[in-house]
């Protein structure tokens, strides 16, 4: 078990944080929101990273996944809608939860997809059980906290600075540069898997959009069509010169 304490000045009484293994069957403290769009949003974020070859074996990406800590000897689990952890040792079987410091590195990024039935994403409640904002900021110390409203497309990114979340500024393209990931995050509007609306998308450092699978297929189709058109034009030119392209070596 690893033990750490936050500065006394921030809490009354001081909050002791310990990192210990939680039972595999421990229930989540909050029920998943009944929203069919949230799994699609989470899956689309992972899909683009996988197709780009970004994800490595030691990385962990998950949705509705329990992050654990013990506060003053009371177990706390919060399940963000999407989480990225850069370095996690391999484990046999599926994970239901994760305890930073004990099982691997601190998550680099958590996301919450706001909904009408949720109201805890901005909570700084310090008493047990603590609010999500407080838990991610003061207990886990997660560098980036993303809040996305799928209905309106509103996106906020908060970066941990001197122990507090501060709003991160957008670039000229209305995207956020996420330093721990080396990628831009922004909002895209369109259709995927029958869902029409706002989506979160990744862009690389050069500003190129990381495509989804269906987009890569379309890109390959267009590339093949362009190659066919070029070949047809060359064949037509050769015939105009009295040459048979089928007889050329």
PDB file of C-alpha atoms in Angstrom:
ATOM      1  CA  UNK A   1       0.000   0.000   0.000  1.00  0.00           C
ATOM      2  CA  UNK A   2       1.282   3.457  -0.924  1.00  0.00           C
ATOM      3  CA  UNK A   3       0.346   6.413   1.282  1.00  0.00           C
ATOM      4  CA  UNK A   4       0.417  10.136   0.507  1.00  0.00           C
ATOM      5  CA  UNK A   5      -1.072  13.212   2.177  1.00  0.00           C
ATOM      6  CA  UNK A   6      -2.274  16.498   0.714  1.00  0.00           C
ATOM      7  CA  UNK A   7      -1.130  19.755   2.373  1.00  0.00           C
ATOM      8  CA  UNK A   8      -2.908  20.405   5.650  1.00  0.00           C
ATOM      9  CA  UNK A   9      -3.780  23.965   4.615  1.00  0.00           C
ATOM     10  CA  UNK A  10      -6.095  22.727   1.897  1.00  0.00           C
ATOM     11  CA  UNK A  11      -8.312  20.665   4.157  1.00  0.00           C
ATOM     12  CA  UNK A  12      -9.927  20.757   7.564  1.00  0.00           C
ATOM     13  CA  UNK A  13      -9.331  18.145   8.796  1.00  0.00           C
ATOM     14  CA  UNK A  14      -6.368  16.910   6.681  1.00  0.00           C
ATOM     15  CA  UNK A  15      -7.331  14.347   4.056  1.00  0.00           C
ATOM     16  CA  UNK A  16      -5.250  11.196   4.023  1.00  0.00           C
ATOM     17  CA  UNK A  17      -5.079   9.438   0.669  1.00  0.00           C
ATOM     18  CA  UNK A  18      -4.048   5.791   0.449  1.00  0.00           C
ATOM     19  CA  UNK A  19      -3.672   3.595  -2.632  1.00  0.00           C
ATOM     20  CA  UNK A  20      -4.743   0.016  -2.069  1.00  0.00           C
ATOM     21  CA  UNK A  21      -6.290  -2.771  -4.098  1.00  0.00           C
ATOM     22  CA  UNK A  22     -10.093  -2.689  -4.278  1.00  0.00           C
ATOM     23  CA  UNK A  23     -12.169  -5.900  -4.465  1.00  0.00           C
ATOM     24  CA  UNK A  24     -12.764  -6.957  -8.074  1.00  0.00           C
ATOM     25  CA  UNK A  25     -16.535  -7.098  -7.522  1.00  0.00           C
ATOM     26  CA  UNK A  26     -16.926  -3.725  -5.808  1.00  0.00           C
ATOM     27  CA  UNK A  27     -19.853  -1.782  -7.344  1.00  0.00           C
ATOM     28  CA  UNK A  28     -19.457   1.629  -8.942  1.00  0.00           C
ATOM     29  CA  UNK A  29     -20.789   4.500  -6.844  1.00  0.00           C
ATOM     30  CA  UNK A  30     -22.730   5.975  -9.745  1.00  0.00           C
ATOM     31  CA  UNK A  31     -24.867   4.213 -12.310  1.00  0.00           C
ATOM     32  CA  UNK A  32     -24.064   4.726 -16.000  1.00  0.00           C
ATOM     33  CA  UNK A  33     -26.255   7.351 -17.657  1.00  0.00           C
ATOM     34  CA  UNK A  34     -28.915   5.823 -19.895  1.00  0.00           C
ATOM     35  CA  UNK A  35     -27.736   7.538 -23.064  1.00  0.00           C
ATOM     36  CA  UNK A  36     -27.044   5.589 -26.247  1.00  0.00           C
ATOM     37  CA  UNK A  37     -24.823   8.359 -27.607  1.00  0.00           C
ATOM     38  CA  UNK A  38     -22.174   8.166 -24.899  1.00  0.00           C
ATOM     39  CA  UNK A  39     -20.793   4.714 -25.835  1.00  0.00           C
ATOM     40  CA  UNK A  40     -20.600   5.867 -29.470  1.00  0.00           C
ATOM     41  CA  UNK A  41     -18.663   8.993 -28.489  1.00  0.00           C
ATOM     42  CA  UNK A  42     -16.248   6.989 -26.360  1.00  0.00           C
ATOM     43  CA  UNK A  43     -15.785   4.300 -28.998  1.00  0.00           C
ATOM     44  CA  UNK A  44     -15.108   6.846 -31.738  1.00  0.00           C
ATOM     45  CA  UNK A  45     -12.324   8.438 -29.703  1.00  0.00           C
ATOM     46  CA  UNK A  46     -10.592   5.103 -29.226  1.00  0.00           C
ATOM     47  CA  UNK A  47     -11.158   3.966 -32.816  1.00  0.00           C
ATOM     48  CA  UNK A  48      -9.265   6.916 -34.289  1.00  0.00           C
ATOM     49  CA  UNK A  49      -6.315   6.366 -31.939  1.00  0.00           C
ATOM     50  CA  UNK A  50      -6.149   2.670 -32.785  1.00  0.00           C
ATOM     51  CA  UNK A  51      -6.284   3.200 -36.551  1.00  0.00           C
ATOM     52  CA  UNK A  52      -3.564   5.857 -36.310  1.00  0.00           C
ATOM     53  CA  UNK A  53      -1.278   3.405 -34.497  1.00  0.00           C
ATOM     54  CA  UNK A  54      -1.190   5.712 -31.503  1.00  0.00           C
ATOM     55  CA  UNK A  55      -2.050   3.168 -28.817  1.00  0.00           C
ATOM     56  CA  UNK A  56       0.733   1.017 -27.408  1.00  0.00           C
ATOM     57  CA  UNK A  57       0.422  -2.154 -25.285  1.00  0.00           C
ATOM     58  CA  UNK A  58       1.277  -0.341 -22.052  1.00  0.00           C
ATOM     59  CA  UNK A  59      -1.488   2.239 -22.540  1.00  0.00           C
ATOM     60  CA  UNK A  60      -4.993   1.874 -21.156  1.00  0.00           C
ATOM     61  CA  UNK A  61      -8.060   3.494 -22.711  1.00  0.00           C
ATOM     62  CA  UNK A  62     -11.458   2.770 -21.196  1.00  0.00           C
ATOM     63  CA  UNK A  63     -14.964   4.153 -20.767  1.00  0.00           C
ATOM     64  CA  UNK A  64     -17.184   4.100 -17.666  1.00  0.00           C
ATOM     65  CA  UNK A  65     -14.166   2.719 -15.846  1.00  0.00           C
ATOM     66  CA  UNK A  66     -13.648   2.982 -12.091  1.00  0.00           C
ATOM     67  CA  UNK A  67     -10.749   5.082 -10.762  1.00  0.00           C
ATOM     68  CA  UNK A  68     -10.069   4.292  -7.109  1.00  0.00           C
ATOM     69  CA  UNK A  69      -8.583   5.844  -4.006  1.00  0.00           C
ATOM     70  CA  UNK A  70      -9.130   5.499  -0.276  1.00  0.00           C
ATOM     71  CA  UNK A  71      -9.833   8.764   1.565  1.00  0.00           C
ATOM     72  CA  UNK A  72      -9.567   8.733   5.334  1.00  0.00           C
ATOM     73  CA  UNK A  73     -10.012   4.944   5.177  1.00  0.00           C
ATOM     74  CA  UNK A  74     -13.163   5.202   3.050  1.00  0.00           C
ATOM     75  CA  UNK A  75     -13.131   3.726  -0.450  1.00  0.00           C
ATOM     76  CA  UNK A  76     -14.028   6.071  -3.333  1.00  0.00           C
ATOM     77  CA  UNK A  77     -14.608   5.127  -6.967  1.00  0.00           C
ATOM     78  CA  UNK A  78     -15.428   7.535  -9.769  1.00  0.00           C
ATOM     79  CA  UNK A  79     -16.139   6.280 -13.270  1.00  0.00           C
ATOM     80  CA  UNK A  80     -15.335   8.861 -15.974  1.00  0.00           C
ATOM     81  CA  UNK A  81     -16.923   8.456 -19.387  1.00  0.00           C
ATOM     82  CA  UNK A  82     -13.465   8.159 -20.986  1.00  0.00           C
ATOM     83  CA  UNK A  83      -9.990   7.811 -19.525  1.00  0.00           C
ATOM     84  CA  UNK A  84      -6.476   7.573 -20.933  1.00  0.00           C
ATOM     85  CA  UNK A  85      -3.676   6.097 -18.795  1.00  0.00           C
ATOM     86  CA  UNK A  86      -0.219   6.153 -20.421  1.00  0.00           C
ATOM     87  CA  UNK A  87       1.521   3.364 -18.526  1.00  0.00           C
ATOM     88  CA  UNK A  88      -0.170   0.328 -16.989  1.00  0.00           C
ATOM     89  CA  UNK A  89       1.535  -3.040 -16.365  1.00  0.00           C
ATOM     90  CA  UNK A  90      -0.125  -5.970 -18.151  1.00  0.00           C
ATOM     91  CA  UNK A  91      -2.799  -7.904 -16.302  1.00  0.00           C
ATOM     92  CA  UNK A  92      -4.553 -11.158 -17.073  1.00  0.00           C
ATOM     93  CA  UNK A  93      -8.303 -10.794 -17.582  1.00  0.00           C
ATOM     94  CA  UNK A  94     -10.475  -7.705 -17.833  1.00  0.00           C
ATOM     95  CA  UNK A  95     -10.142  -4.713 -15.533  1.00  0.00           C
ATOM     96  CA  UNK A  96     -13.178  -3.167 -13.831  1.00  0.00           C
ATOM     97  CA  UNK A  97     -11.256  -0.560 -11.862  1.00  0.00           C
ATOM     98  CA  UNK A  98      -7.833   0.966 -11.472  1.00  0.00           C
ATOM     99  CA  UNK A  99      -5.869   2.382  -8.539  1.00  0.00           C
ATOM    100  CA  UNK A 100      -3.176   4.900  -9.531  1.00  0.00           C
ATOM    101  CA  UNK A 101       0.270   4.640  -7.908  1.00  0.00           C
ATOM    102  CA  UNK A 102      -0.487   1.045  -6.925  1.00  0.00           C
ATOM    103  CA  UNK A 103      -1.248  -0.385 -10.380  1.00  0.00           C
ATOM    104  CA  UNK A 104       0.489   2.088 -12.681  1.00  0.00           C
ATOM    105  CA  UNK A 105       0.725   5.742 -13.628  1.00  0.00           C
ATOM    106  CA  UNK A 106      -1.803   8.473 -12.924  1.00  0.00           C
ATOM    107  CA  UNK A 107      -4.344   8.946 -15.745  1.00  0.00           C
ATOM    108  CA  UNK A 108      -3.238  11.684 -18.140  1.00  0.00           C
ATOM    109  CA  UNK A 109      -6.777  12.577 -19.140  1.00  0.00           C
ATOM    110  CA  UNK A 110     -10.369  12.013 -18.085  1.00  0.00           C
ATOM    111  CA  UNK A 111     -13.489  13.048 -19.991  1.00  0.00           C
ATOM    112  CA  UNK A 112     -17.079  13.506 -18.938  1.00  0.00           C
ATOM    113  CA  UNK A 113     -19.928  13.741 -21.448  1.00  0.00           C
ATOM    114  CA  UNK A 114     -22.489  16.020 -19.824  1.00  0.00           C
ATOM    115  CA  UNK A 115     -26.143  14.997 -19.795  1.00  0.00           C
ATOM    116  CA  UNK A 116     -29.402  16.300 -18.410  1.00  0.00           C
ATOM    117  CA  UNK A 117     -29.443  13.685 -15.675  1.00  0.00           C
ATOM    118  CA  UNK A 118     -25.887  14.298 -14.469  1.00  0.00           C
ATOM    119  CA  UNK A 119     -24.818  17.170 -12.261  1.00  0.00           C
ATOM    120  CA  UNK A 120     -21.632  16.028 -10.568  1.00  0.00           C
ATOM    121  CA  UNK A 121     -18.990  16.802 -13.194  1.00  0.00           C
ATOM    122  CA  UNK A 122     -18.345  20.273 -11.729  1.00  0.00           C
ATOM    123  CA  UNK A 123     -18.730  19.234  -8.102  1.00  0.00           C
ATOM    124  CA  UNK A 124     -15.971  20.336  -5.703  1.00  0.00           C
ATOM    125  CA  UNK A 125     -17.709  18.704  -2.736  1.00  0.00           C
ATOM    126  CA  UNK A 126     -15.039  17.758  -0.177  1.00  0.00           C
ATOM    127  CA  UNK A 127     -17.063  15.639   2.209  1.00  0.00           C
ATOM    128  CA  UNK A 128     -17.498  11.927   1.623  1.00  0.00           C
ATOM    129  CA  UNK A 129     -18.170  10.958  -1.098  1.00  0.00           C
ATOM    130  CA  UNK A 130     -16.314  13.797  -2.821  1.00  0.00           C
ATOM    131  CA  UNK A 131     -17.396  15.402  -6.086  1.00  0.00           C
ATOM    132  CA  UNK A 132     -15.848  14.431  -9.388  1.00  0.00           C
ATOM    133  CA  UNK A 133     -14.017  17.719  -9.967  1.00  0.00           C
ATOM    134  CA  UNK A 134     -12.529  17.558  -6.469  1.00  0.00           C
ATOM    135  CA  UNK A 135     -11.612  13.881  -6.842  1.00  0.00           C
ATOM    136  CA  UNK A 136      -9.870  14.288 -10.202  1.00  0.00           C
ATOM    137  CA  UNK A 137      -8.136  17.530  -9.211  1.00  0.00           C
ATOM    138  CA  UNK A 138      -7.198  17.190  -5.548  1.00  0.00           C
ATOM    139  CA  UNK A 139      -7.067  13.436  -4.978  1.00  0.00           C
ATOM    140  CA  UNK A 140      -5.863  11.852  -8.221  1.00  0.00           C
ATOM    141  CA  UNK A 141      -4.122  14.915  -9.648  1.00  0.00           C
ATOM    142  CA  UNK A 142      -5.126  14.157 -13.246  1.00  0.00           C
ATOM    143  CA  UNK A 143      -3.430  16.676 -15.576  1.00  0.00           C
ATOM    144  CA  UNK A 144      -6.352  17.179 -17.995  1.00  0.00           C
ATOM    145  CA  UNK A 145     -10.097  17.223 -17.355  1.00  0.00           C
ATOM    146  CA  UNK A 146     -12.363  17.405 -20.428  1.00  0.00           C
ATOM    147  CA  UNK A 147     -16.052  18.316 -20.245  1.00  0.00           C
ATOM    148  CA  UNK A 148     -18.144  17.886 -23.395  1.00  0.00           C
ATOM    149  CA  UNK A 149     -21.807  18.686 -23.976  1.00  0.00           C
ATOM    150  CA  UNK A 150     -22.877  16.442 -26.888  1.00  0.00           C
ATOM    151  CA  UNK A 151     -26.167  18.264 -27.471  1.00  0.00           C
ATOM    152  CA  UNK A 152     -24.647  21.721 -28.001  1.00  0.00           C
ATOM    153  CA  UNK A 153     -21.086  20.782 -28.922  1.00  0.00           C
ATOM    154  CA  UNK A 154     -19.671  22.861 -26.069  1.00  0.00           C
ATOM    155  CA  UNK A 155     -16.189  21.677 -25.108  1.00  0.00           C
ATOM    156  CA  UNK A 156     -14.058  22.685 -22.130  1.00  0.00           C
ATOM    157  CA  UNK A 157     -10.574  21.496 -21.254  1.00  0.00           C
ATOM    158  CA  UNK A 158      -9.110  22.184 -17.834  1.00  0.00           C
ATOM    159  CA  UNK A 159      -5.420  21.753 -17.114  1.00  0.00           C
ATOM    160  CA  UNK A 160      -3.902  21.168 -13.690  1.00  0.00           C
ATOM    161  CA  UNK A 161      -1.663  24.085 -12.717  1.00  0.00           C
ATOM    162  CA  UNK A 162      -0.272  24.527  -9.211  1.00  0.00           C
ATOM    163  CA  UNK A 163      -2.763  21.978  -7.923  1.00  0.00           C
ATOM    164  CA  UNK A 164      -5.867  23.600  -9.444  1.00  0.00           C
ATOM    165  CA  UNK A 165      -7.711  23.185 -12.722  1.00  0.00           C
ATOM    166  CA  UNK A 166      -7.415  26.182 -15.025  1.00  0.00           C
ATOM    167  CA  UNK A 167      -9.233  26.606 -18.367  1.00  0.00           C
ATOM    168  CA  UNK A 168      -7.052  25.716 -21.353  1.00  0.00           C
ATOM    169  CA  UNK A 169      -7.203  28.094 -24.313  1.00  0.00           C
ATOM    170  CA  UNK A 170      -8.237  27.024 -27.813  1.00  0.00           C
ATOM    171  CA  UNK A 171      -6.086  27.603 -30.870  1.00  0.00           C
ATOM    172  CA  UNK A 172      -7.172  29.528 -33.969  1.00  0.00           C
ATOM    173  CA  UNK A 173      -8.949  26.396 -35.239  1.00  0.00           C
ATOM    174  CA  UNK A 174     -10.979  26.113 -32.000  1.00  0.00           C
ATOM    175  CA  UNK A 175      -9.028  23.034 -30.939  1.00  0.00           C
ATOM    176  CA  UNK A 176      -7.196  22.273 -27.699  1.00  0.00           C
ATOM    177  CA  UNK A 177      -3.582  21.094 -27.708  1.00  0.00           C
ATOM    178  CA  UNK A 178      -3.288  18.236 -25.178  1.00  0.00           C
ATOM    179  CA  UNK A 179       0.394  18.130 -24.321  1.00  0.00           C
ATOM    180  CA  UNK A 180       0.398  14.756 -22.475  1.00  0.00           C
ATOM    181  CA  UNK A 181      -1.051  13.099 -25.588  1.00  0.00           C
ATOM    182  CA  UNK A 182       0.685  15.132 -28.277  1.00  0.00           C
ATOM    183  CA  UNK A 183      -2.645  15.633 -30.048  1.00  0.00           C
ATOM    184  CA  UNK A 184      -5.277  18.280 -30.634  1.00  0.00           C
ATOM    185  CA  UNK A 185      -8.843  17.701 -29.439  1.00  0.00           C
ATOM    186  CA  UNK A 186     -11.787  19.479 -31.027  1.00  0.00           C
ATOM    187  CA  UNK A 187     -15.430  19.264 -32.027  1.00  0.00           C
ATOM    188  CA  UNK A 188     -16.676  17.895 -35.360  1.00  0.00           C
ATOM    189  CA  UNK A 189     -20.273  17.875 -36.557  1.00  0.00           C
ATOM    190  CA  UNK A 190     -21.652  15.097 -38.709  1.00  0.00           C
ATOM    191  CA  UNK A 191     -22.939  11.514 -38.825  1.00  0.00           C
ATOM    192  CA  UNK A 192     -21.444   8.237 -37.655  1.00  0.00           C
ATOM    193  CA  UNK A 193     -23.149   4.938 -36.826  1.00  0.00           C
ATOM    194  CA  UNK A 194     -26.579   6.507 -37.225  1.00  0.00           C
ATOM    195  CA  UNK A 195     -25.882   9.308 -34.765  1.00  0.00           C
ATOM    196  CA  UNK A 196     -26.064  12.826 -36.219  1.00  0.00           C
ATOM    197  CA  UNK A 197     -24.609  15.600 -34.092  1.00  0.00           C
ATOM    198  CA  UNK A 198     -21.412  16.766 -32.417  1.00  0.00           C
ATOM    199  CA  UNK A 199     -18.407  14.486 -31.910  1.00  0.00           C
ATOM    200  CA  UNK A 200     -15.010  14.800 -30.309  1.00  0.00           C
ATOM    201  CA  UNK A 201     -12.165  14.298 -32.795  1.00  0.00           C
ATOM    202  CA  UNK A 202      -8.369  14.055 -32.679  1.00  0.00           C
ATOM    203  CA  UNK A 203      -5.904  15.966 -34.867  1.00  0.00           C
ATOM    204  CA  UNK A 204      -2.172  15.301 -34.965  1.00  0.00           C
ATOM    205  CA  UNK A 205       0.529  17.926 -34.390  1.00  0.00           C
ATOM    206  CA  UNK A 206       0.522  18.885 -38.070  1.00  0.00           C
ATOM    207  CA  UNK A 207      -3.242  19.505 -38.004  1.00  0.00           C
ATOM    208  CA  UNK A 208      -4.251  16.327 -39.846  1.00  0.00           C
ATOM    209  CA  UNK A 209      -7.516  14.760 -38.708  1.00  0.00           C
ATOM    210  CA  UNK A 210      -7.195  11.204 -37.366  1.00  0.00           C
ATOM    211  CA  UNK A 211      -9.797   9.351 -39.447  1.00  0.00           C
ATOM    212  CA  UNK A 212     -12.339   6.761 -38.422  1.00  0.00           C
ATOM    213  CA  UNK A 213     -12.498   3.397 -40.143  1.00  0.00           C
ATOM    214  CA  UNK A 214     -15.284   4.382 -42.535  1.00  0.00           C
ATOM    215  CA  UNK A 215     -13.323   7.486 -43.509  1.00  0.00           C
ATOM    216  CA  UNK A 216     -10.172   5.474 -44.192  1.00  0.00           C
ATOM    217  CA  UNK A 217     -12.167   3.164 -46.442  1.00  0.00           C
ATOM    218  CA  UNK A 218     -13.528   6.154 -48.347  1.00  0.00           C
ATOM    219  CA  UNK A 219     -10.039   7.646 -48.636  1.00  0.00           C
ATOM    220  CA  UNK A 220      -8.748   4.376 -50.106  1.00  0.00           C
ATOM    221  CA  UNK A 221     -11.694   4.243 -52.522  1.00  0.00           C
ATOM    222  CA  UNK A 222     -11.014   7.784 -53.702  1.00  0.00           C
ATOM    223  CA  UNK A 223      -7.299   7.044 -54.053  1.00  0.00           C
ATOM    224  CA  UNK A 224      -8.022   3.942 -56.123  1.00  0.00           C
ATOM    225  CA  UNK A 225     -10.459   5.906 -58.290  1.00  0.00           C
ATOM    226  CA  UNK A 226      -7.848   8.605 -58.925  1.00  0.00           C
ATOM    227  CA  UNK A 227      -5.305   5.962 -59.893  1.00  0.00           C
ATOM    228  CA  UNK A 228      -7.827   4.380 -62.293  1.00  0.00           C
ATOM    229  CA  UNK A 229      -8.559   7.762 -63.904  1.00  0.00           C
ATOM    230  CA  UNK A 230      -4.855   8.466 -64.372  1.00  0.00           C
ATOM    231  CA  UNK A 231      -4.356   5.040 -65.926  1.00  0.00           C
ATOM    232  CA  UNK A 232      -7.291   5.589 -68.277  1.00  0.00           C
ATOM    233  CA  UNK A 233      -5.908   8.980 -69.377  1.00  0.00           C
ATOM    234  CA  UNK A 234      -2.471   7.476 -70.023  1.00  0.00           C
ATOM    235  CA  UNK A 235      -3.978   4.613 -72.019  1.00  0.00           C
ATOM    236  CA  UNK A 236      -6.019   7.076 -74.097  1.00  0.00           C
ATOM    237  CA  UNK A 237      -2.917   9.153 -74.806  1.00  0.00           C
ATOM    238  CA  UNK A 238      -0.915   6.116 -75.881  1.00  0.00           C
ATOM    239  CA  UNK A 239      -3.667   5.040 -78.248  1.00  0.00           C
ATOM    240  CA  UNK A 240      -3.731   8.573 -79.725  1.00  0.00           C
ATOM    241  CA  UNK A 241      -0.063   8.047 -80.525  1.00  0.00           C
ATOM    242  CA  UNK A 242      -0.755   4.769 -82.273  1.00  0.00           C
ATOM    243  CA  UNK A 243       0.406   2.612 -79.376  1.00  0.00           C
ATOM    244  CA  UNK A 244      -1.437  -0.229 -77.740  1.00  0.00           C
ATOM    245  CA  UNK A 245      -1.045   0.113 -73.960  1.00  0.00           C
ATOM    246  CA  UNK A 246      -1.863  -3.585 -73.513  1.00  0.00           C
ATOM    247  CA  UNK A 247       1.140  -4.534 -75.627  1.00  0.00           C
ATOM    248  CA  UNK A 248       3.676  -2.387 -73.821  1.00  0.00           C
ATOM    249  CA  UNK A 249       6.185  -4.101 -71.501  1.00  0.00           C
TER     250      UNK A 249
END
